Short mmCIF file of C-alpha atoms in Angstrom, two decimals:
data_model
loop_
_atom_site.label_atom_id
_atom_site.label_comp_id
_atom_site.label_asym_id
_atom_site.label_seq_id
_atom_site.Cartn_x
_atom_site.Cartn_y
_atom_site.Cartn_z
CA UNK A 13 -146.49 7.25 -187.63
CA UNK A 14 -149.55 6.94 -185.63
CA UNK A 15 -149.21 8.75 -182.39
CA UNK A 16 -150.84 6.87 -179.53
CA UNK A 17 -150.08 9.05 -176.48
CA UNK A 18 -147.33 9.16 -174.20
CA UNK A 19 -148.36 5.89 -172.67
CA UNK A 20 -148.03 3.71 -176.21
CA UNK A 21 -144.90 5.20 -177.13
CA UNK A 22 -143.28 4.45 -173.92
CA UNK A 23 -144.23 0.54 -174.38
CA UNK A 24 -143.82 0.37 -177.46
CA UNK A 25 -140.11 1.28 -176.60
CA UNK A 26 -139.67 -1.00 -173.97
CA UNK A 27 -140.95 -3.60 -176.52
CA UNK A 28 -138.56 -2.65 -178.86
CA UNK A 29 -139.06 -3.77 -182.39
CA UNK A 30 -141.14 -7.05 -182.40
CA UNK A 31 -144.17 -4.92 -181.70
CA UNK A 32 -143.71 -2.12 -182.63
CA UNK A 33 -146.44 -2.36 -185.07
CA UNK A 34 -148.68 -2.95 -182.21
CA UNK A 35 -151.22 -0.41 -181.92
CA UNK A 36 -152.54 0.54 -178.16
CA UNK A 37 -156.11 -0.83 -178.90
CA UNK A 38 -157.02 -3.90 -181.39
CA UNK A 39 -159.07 -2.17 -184.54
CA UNK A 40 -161.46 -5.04 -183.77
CA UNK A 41 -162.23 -4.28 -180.11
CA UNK A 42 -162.86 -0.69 -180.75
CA UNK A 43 -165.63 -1.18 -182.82
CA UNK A 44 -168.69 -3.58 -183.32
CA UNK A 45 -168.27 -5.75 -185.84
CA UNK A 46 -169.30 -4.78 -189.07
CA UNK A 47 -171.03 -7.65 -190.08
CA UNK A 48 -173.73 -7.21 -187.61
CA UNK A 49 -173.71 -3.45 -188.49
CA UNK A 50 -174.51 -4.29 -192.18
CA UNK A 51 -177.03 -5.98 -191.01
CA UNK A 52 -178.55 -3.79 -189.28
CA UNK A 53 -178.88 -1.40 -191.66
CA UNK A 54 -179.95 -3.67 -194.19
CA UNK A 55 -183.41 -4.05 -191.70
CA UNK A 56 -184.19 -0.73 -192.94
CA UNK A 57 -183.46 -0.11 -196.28
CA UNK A 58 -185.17 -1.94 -199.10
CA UNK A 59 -183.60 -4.67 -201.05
CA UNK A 60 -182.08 -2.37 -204.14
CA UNK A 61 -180.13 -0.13 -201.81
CA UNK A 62 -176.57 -0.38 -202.25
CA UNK A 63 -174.14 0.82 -199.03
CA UNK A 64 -170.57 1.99 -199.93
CA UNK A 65 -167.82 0.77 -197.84
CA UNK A 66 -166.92 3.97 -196.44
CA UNK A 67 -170.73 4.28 -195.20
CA UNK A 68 -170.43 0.80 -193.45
CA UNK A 69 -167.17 1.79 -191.68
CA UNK A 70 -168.47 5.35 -190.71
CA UNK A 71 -171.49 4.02 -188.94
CA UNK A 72 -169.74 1.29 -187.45
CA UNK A 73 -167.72 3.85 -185.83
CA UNK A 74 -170.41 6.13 -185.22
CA UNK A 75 -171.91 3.22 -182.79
CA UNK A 76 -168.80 3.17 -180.96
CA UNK A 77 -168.75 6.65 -180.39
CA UNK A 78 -172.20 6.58 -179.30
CA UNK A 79 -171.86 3.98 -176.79
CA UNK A 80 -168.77 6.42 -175.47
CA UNK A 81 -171.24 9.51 -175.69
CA UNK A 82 -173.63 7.67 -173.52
CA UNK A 83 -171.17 5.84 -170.99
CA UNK A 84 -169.34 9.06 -170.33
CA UNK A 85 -172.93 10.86 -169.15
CA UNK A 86 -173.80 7.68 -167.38
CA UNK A 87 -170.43 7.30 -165.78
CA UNK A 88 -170.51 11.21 -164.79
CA UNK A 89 -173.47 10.73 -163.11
CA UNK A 90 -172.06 7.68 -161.26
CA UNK A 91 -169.15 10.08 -159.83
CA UNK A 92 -171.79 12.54 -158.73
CA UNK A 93 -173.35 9.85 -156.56
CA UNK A 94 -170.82 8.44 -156.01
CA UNK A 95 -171.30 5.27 -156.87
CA UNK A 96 -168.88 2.61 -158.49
CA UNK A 97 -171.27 1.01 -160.89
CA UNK A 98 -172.92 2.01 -164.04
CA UNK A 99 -176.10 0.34 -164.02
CA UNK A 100 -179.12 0.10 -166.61
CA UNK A 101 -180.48 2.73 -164.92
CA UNK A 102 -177.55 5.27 -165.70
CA UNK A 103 -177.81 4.12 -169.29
CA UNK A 104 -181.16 4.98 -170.11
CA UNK A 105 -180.73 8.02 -167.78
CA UNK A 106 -178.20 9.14 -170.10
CA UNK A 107 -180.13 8.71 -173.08
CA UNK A 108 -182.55 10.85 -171.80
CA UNK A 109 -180.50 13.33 -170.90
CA UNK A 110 -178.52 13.28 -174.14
CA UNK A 111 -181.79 13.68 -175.98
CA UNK A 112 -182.27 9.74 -177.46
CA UNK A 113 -186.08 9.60 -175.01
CA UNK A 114 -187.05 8.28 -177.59
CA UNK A 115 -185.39 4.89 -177.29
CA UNK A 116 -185.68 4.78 -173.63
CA UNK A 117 -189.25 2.74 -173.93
CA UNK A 118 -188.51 -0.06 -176.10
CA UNK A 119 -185.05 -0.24 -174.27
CA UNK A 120 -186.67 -0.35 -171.25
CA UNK A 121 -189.21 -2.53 -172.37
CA UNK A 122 -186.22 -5.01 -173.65
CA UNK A 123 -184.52 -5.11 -171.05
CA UNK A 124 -187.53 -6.10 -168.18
CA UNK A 125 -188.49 -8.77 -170.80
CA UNK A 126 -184.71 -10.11 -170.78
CA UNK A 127 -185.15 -10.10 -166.97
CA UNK A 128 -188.42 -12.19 -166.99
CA UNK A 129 -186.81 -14.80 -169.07
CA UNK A 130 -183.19 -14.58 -167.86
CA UNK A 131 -184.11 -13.74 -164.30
CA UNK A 132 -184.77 -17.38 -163.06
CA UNK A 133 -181.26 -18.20 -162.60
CA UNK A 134 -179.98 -15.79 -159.87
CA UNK A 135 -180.91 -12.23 -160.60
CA UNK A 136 -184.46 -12.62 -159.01
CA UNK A 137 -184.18 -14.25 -156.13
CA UNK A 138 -187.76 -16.08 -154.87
CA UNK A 139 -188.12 -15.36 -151.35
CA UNK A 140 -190.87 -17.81 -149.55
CA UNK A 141 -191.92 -16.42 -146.48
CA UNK A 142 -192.62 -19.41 -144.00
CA UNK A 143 -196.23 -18.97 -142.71
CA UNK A 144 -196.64 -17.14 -139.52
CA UNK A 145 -197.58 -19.16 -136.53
CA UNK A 146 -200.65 -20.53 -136.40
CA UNK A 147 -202.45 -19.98 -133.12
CA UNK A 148 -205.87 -21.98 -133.94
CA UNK A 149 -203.66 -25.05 -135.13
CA UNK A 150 -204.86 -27.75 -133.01
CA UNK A 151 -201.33 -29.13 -131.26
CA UNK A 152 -203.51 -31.87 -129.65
CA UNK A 153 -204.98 -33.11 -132.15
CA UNK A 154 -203.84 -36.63 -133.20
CA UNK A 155 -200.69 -35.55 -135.64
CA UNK A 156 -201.24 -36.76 -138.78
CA UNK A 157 -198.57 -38.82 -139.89
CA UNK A 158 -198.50 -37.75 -143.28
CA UNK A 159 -199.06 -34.49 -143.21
CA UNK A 160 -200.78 -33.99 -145.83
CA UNK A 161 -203.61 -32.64 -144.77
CA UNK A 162 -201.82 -29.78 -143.28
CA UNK A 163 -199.92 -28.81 -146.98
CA UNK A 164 -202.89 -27.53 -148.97
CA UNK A 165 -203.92 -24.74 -146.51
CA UNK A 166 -199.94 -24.01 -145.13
CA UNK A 167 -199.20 -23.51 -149.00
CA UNK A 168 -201.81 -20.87 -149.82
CA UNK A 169 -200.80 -18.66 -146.69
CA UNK A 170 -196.85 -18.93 -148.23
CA UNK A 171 -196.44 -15.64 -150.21
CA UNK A 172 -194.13 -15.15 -153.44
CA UNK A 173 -192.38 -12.55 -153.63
CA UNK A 174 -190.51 -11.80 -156.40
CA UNK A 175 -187.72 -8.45 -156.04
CA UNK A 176 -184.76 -7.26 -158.02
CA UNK A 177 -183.05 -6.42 -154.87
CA UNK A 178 -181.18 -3.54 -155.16
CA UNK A 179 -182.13 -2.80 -158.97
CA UNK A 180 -181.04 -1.21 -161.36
CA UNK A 181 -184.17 1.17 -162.11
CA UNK A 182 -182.43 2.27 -158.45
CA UNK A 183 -185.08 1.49 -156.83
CA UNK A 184 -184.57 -0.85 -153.75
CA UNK A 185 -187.93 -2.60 -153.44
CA UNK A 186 -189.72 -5.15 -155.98
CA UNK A 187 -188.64 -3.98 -159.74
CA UNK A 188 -189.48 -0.10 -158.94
CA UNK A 189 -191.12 1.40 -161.30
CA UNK A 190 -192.48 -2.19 -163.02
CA UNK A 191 -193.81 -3.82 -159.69
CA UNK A 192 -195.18 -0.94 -158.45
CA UNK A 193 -197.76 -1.16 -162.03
CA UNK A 194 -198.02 -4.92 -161.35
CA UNK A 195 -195.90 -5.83 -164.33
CA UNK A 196 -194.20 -8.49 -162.43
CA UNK A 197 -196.71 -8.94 -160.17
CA UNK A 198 -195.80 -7.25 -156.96
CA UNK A 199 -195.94 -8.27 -153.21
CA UNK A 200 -199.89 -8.13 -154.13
CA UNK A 201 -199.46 -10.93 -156.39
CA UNK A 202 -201.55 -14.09 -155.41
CA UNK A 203 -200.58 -17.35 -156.52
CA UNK A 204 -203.60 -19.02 -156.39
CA UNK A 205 -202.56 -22.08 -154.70
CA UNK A 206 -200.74 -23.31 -157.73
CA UNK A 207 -197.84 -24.90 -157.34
CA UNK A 208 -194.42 -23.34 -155.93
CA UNK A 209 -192.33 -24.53 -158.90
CA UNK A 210 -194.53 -21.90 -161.39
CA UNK A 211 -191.73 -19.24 -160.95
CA UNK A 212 -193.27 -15.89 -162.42
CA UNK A 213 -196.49 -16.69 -163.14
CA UNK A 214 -197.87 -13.41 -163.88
CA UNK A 215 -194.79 -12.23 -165.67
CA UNK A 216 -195.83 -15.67 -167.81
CA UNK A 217 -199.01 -15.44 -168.23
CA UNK A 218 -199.96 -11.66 -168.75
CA UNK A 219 -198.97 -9.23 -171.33
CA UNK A 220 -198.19 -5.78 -169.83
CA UNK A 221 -199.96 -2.82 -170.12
CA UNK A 222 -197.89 -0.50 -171.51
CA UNK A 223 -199.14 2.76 -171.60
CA UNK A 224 -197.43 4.48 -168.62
CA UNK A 225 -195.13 6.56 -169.39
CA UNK A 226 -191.84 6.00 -168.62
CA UNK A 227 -191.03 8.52 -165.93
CA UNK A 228 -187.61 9.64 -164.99
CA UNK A 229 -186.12 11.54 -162.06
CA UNK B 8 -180.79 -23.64 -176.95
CA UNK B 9 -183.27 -21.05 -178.52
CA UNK B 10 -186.58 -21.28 -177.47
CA UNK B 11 -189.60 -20.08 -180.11
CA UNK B 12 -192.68 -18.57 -178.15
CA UNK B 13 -194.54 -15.98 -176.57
CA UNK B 14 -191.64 -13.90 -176.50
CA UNK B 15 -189.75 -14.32 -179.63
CA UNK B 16 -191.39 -12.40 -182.11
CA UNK B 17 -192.08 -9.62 -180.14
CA UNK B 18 -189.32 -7.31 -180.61
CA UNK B 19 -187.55 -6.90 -183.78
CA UNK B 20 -185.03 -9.93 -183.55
CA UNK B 21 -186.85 -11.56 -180.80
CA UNK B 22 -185.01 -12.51 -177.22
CA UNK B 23 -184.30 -16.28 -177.25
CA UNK B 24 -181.22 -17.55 -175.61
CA UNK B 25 -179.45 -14.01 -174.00
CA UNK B 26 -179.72 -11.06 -176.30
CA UNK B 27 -180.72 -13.66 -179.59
CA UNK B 28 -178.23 -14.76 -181.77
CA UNK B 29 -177.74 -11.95 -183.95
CA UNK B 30 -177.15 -9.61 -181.44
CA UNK B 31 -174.18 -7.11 -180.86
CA UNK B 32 -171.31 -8.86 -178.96
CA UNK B 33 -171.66 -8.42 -175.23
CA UNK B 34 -168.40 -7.85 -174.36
CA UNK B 35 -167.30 -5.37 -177.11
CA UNK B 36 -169.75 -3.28 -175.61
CA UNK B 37 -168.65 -3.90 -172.50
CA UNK B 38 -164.91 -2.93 -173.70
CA UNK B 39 -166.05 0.32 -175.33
CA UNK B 40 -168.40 1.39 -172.64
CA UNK B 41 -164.82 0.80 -170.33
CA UNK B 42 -162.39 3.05 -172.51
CA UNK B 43 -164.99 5.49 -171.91
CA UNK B 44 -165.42 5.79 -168.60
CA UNK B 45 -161.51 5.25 -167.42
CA UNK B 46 -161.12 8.31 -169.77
CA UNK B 47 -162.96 10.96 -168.44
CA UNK B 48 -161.99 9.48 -164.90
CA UNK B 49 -159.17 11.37 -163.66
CA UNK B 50 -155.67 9.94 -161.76
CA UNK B 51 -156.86 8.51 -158.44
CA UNK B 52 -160.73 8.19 -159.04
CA UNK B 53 -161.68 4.50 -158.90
CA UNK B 54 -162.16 2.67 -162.49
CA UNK B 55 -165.78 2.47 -162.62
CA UNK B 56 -167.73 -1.22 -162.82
CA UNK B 57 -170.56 -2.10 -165.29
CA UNK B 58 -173.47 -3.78 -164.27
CA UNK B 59 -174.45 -6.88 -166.35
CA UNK B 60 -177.28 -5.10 -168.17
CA UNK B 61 -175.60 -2.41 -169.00
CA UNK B 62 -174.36 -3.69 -171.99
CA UNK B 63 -177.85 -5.50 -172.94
CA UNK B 64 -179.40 -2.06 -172.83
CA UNK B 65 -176.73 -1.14 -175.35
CA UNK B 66 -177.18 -4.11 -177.86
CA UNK B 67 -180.59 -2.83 -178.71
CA UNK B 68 -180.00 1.04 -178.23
CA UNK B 69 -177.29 0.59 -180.74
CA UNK B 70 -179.57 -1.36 -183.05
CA UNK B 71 -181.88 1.22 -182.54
CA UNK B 72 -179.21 3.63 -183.52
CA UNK B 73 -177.98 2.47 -186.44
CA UNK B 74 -181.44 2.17 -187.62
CA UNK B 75 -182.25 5.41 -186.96
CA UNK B 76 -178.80 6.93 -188.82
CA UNK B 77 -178.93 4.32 -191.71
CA UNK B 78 -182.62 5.59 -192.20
CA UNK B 79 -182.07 9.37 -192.41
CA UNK B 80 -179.11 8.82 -194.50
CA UNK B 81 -181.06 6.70 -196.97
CA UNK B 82 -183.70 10.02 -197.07
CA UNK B 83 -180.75 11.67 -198.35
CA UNK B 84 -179.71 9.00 -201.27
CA UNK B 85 -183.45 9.53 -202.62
CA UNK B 86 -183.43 12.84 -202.48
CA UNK B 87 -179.95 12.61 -204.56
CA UNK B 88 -182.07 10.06 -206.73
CA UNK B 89 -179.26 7.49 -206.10
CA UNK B 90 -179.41 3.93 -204.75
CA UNK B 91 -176.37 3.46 -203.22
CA UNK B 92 -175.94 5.07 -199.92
CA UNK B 93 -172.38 6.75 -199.25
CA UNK B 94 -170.70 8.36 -196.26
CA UNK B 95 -171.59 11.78 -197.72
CA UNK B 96 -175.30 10.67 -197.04
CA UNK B 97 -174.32 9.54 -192.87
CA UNK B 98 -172.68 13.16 -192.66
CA UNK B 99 -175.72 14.76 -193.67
CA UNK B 100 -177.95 13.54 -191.59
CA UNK B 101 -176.02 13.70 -188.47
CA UNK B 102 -175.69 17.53 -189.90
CA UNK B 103 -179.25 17.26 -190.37
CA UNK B 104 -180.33 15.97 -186.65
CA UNK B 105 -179.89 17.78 -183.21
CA UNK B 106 -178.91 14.51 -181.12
CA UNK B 107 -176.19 13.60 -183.60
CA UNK B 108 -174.08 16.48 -182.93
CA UNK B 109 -171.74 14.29 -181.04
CA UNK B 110 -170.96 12.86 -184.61
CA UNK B 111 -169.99 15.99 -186.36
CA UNK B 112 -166.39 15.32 -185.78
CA UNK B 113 -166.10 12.09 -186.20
CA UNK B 114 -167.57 12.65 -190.07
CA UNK B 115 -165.83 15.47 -190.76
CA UNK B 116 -162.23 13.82 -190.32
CA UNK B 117 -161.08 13.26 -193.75
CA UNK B 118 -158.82 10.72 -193.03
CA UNK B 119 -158.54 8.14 -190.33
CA UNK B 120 -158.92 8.62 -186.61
CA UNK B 121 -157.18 10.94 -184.21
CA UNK B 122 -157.01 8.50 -181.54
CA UNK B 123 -154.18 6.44 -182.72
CA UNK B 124 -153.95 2.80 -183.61
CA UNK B 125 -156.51 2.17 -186.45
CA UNK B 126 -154.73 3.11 -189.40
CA UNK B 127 -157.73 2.93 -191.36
CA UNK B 128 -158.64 5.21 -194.42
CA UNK B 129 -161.67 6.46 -195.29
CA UNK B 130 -162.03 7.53 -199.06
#
């Protein structure tokens, strides 16, 4: 009989017999599914290399417990601050912490380029500043009925600015640690006049330097 | 729709639409990375959220970890001068390696899990 706790035995009395057989958890939500695991592993080992079943299963479940490992720092961390949500941040914090540093790069390097291409939905919000007023604008002028002429010049005094609000490097300002290095191009960033509709244009155009080191509190 | 380009080939597996197509399931992750944190929460403390990244931080950390694992064990195959690697191979090199000392146990359970439900047998 597999003991589940107090808590599963107690339901699984007051469900009586039709699910009884029910364990607490699904086998399949516990753990990643092994098919992607194989595959995984398969990345790094050459193409003679046989894997037993019981090596498949072990690291699938080895995954799960490391996501645990890491959640449980993160989440500890969260309660110390607290704060009610583990974010990125308290992820890779984690890892450092738990002594996987070296995976903090690439992850963090991952995860800004899933921002750059995910980000134009709703997680970076494009603020346009309106243009501040314009003493020298000549009121008296004859207005120009289309306007026109006015949009080049108001355009190039309109500033980007592209923020992650609140992120998650908990930082409150402009992609912390990213923006301040330019990566997504900062409150410095100049358009250039081009047109409003060209949503990151540095984060488009420009590969990152990536040689700072990744710093953590 | 996946999208081939500048970013696609840059990271083992690329980006593409979300985490690529091949990635590890979202909200699995999202589901383990829960258990664990209503766990060590004690009665009363509020059930913690997860950001949306979270769990995209995790779908390559755990790539990255299973790399990592599969490729020490594999060290020990060839040094056994075999070609198919076994469980016996994963235990060693979590033996073997400082950071996977939160494996030991896990391993070293002969036969199923402790925390119930699974049923499963490893031989």
């Amino acid at each position: 009989m597999v003991g589940g706790g107090g808590g599963a035995a107690a339901d699984r009395d007051a469900n009586s017999i039709k699910s009884a057989a029910a364990p607490e958890v699904r086998e399949q939500d516990r753990f990643m599914p092994i098919a992607n695991v194989i595959r995984i592993m398969r990345r790094v080992l050459p193409a003679y290399a046989k894997i037993s079943d019981d090596a498949k299963e072990t690291i699938q479940e080895c995954v799960s417990e490391y996501i645990s490992f890491i959640t449980g720092e993160a989440n500890e961390r969260c309660q110390r601050e607290q704060r009610k949500t583990i974010t990125a941040d308290d992820v890779l914090w984690a890892m450092s912490k738990l002594g996987f540093d070296d995976y903090v790069h690439p992850l963090a390097l991952y995860l800004r380029q899933y921002r750059q291409l995910e980000g134009g939905d709703h997680r970076l919000p494009i603020v346009i500043k309106p243009p501040p007023p314009h003493a020298p604008q000549n009121f008296a002028a004859v207005p120009n009925p289309n306007a026109n002429a006015n949009a080049v010049p108001a355009m190039q005094q309109y500033q980007m600015h592209q923020y992650l609000g609140h992120d998650a490097y908990g930082n409150g300002t402009v992609g912390g640690y990213y923006a301040a290095r330019g990566v997504f191009g900062g409150p410095d960033h100049e358009s250039g006049g081009s047109s409003s509709s060209q949503l990151f244009p540095a984060a488009m155009q420009a590969m990152p330097n990536f040689d700072h080191p990744f710093g953590f509190k | 729709m996946r999208q081939a380009g500048a970013y696609s080939g840059l990271l083992s597996g690329g980006i593409g639409a979300r985490t690529g197509p091949h990635s590890l399931p979202l909200a699995r992750i999202k589901k383990i990375m829960k258990r664990s944190a209503s766990g060590s929460t004690a009665a009363g403390d509020e059930v913690r959220m997860i950001s949306g990244e979270a769990p995209i931080v995790f779908s390559k950390a755990c790539e990255l970890f299973v790399e990592e694992l599969t490729r020490r064990a594999w060290a020990v195959t060839v040094r056994g001068k075999r070609r198919t690697l076994h469980k016996d191979d994963v235990a060693a090199a979590i033996a073997a390696t400082d950071i996977f000392d939160f494996l030991v146990e896990l391993v070293s359970e002969s036969n199923g899990n402790s925390s119930g439900g699974s049923g499963r047998v490893l031989s």
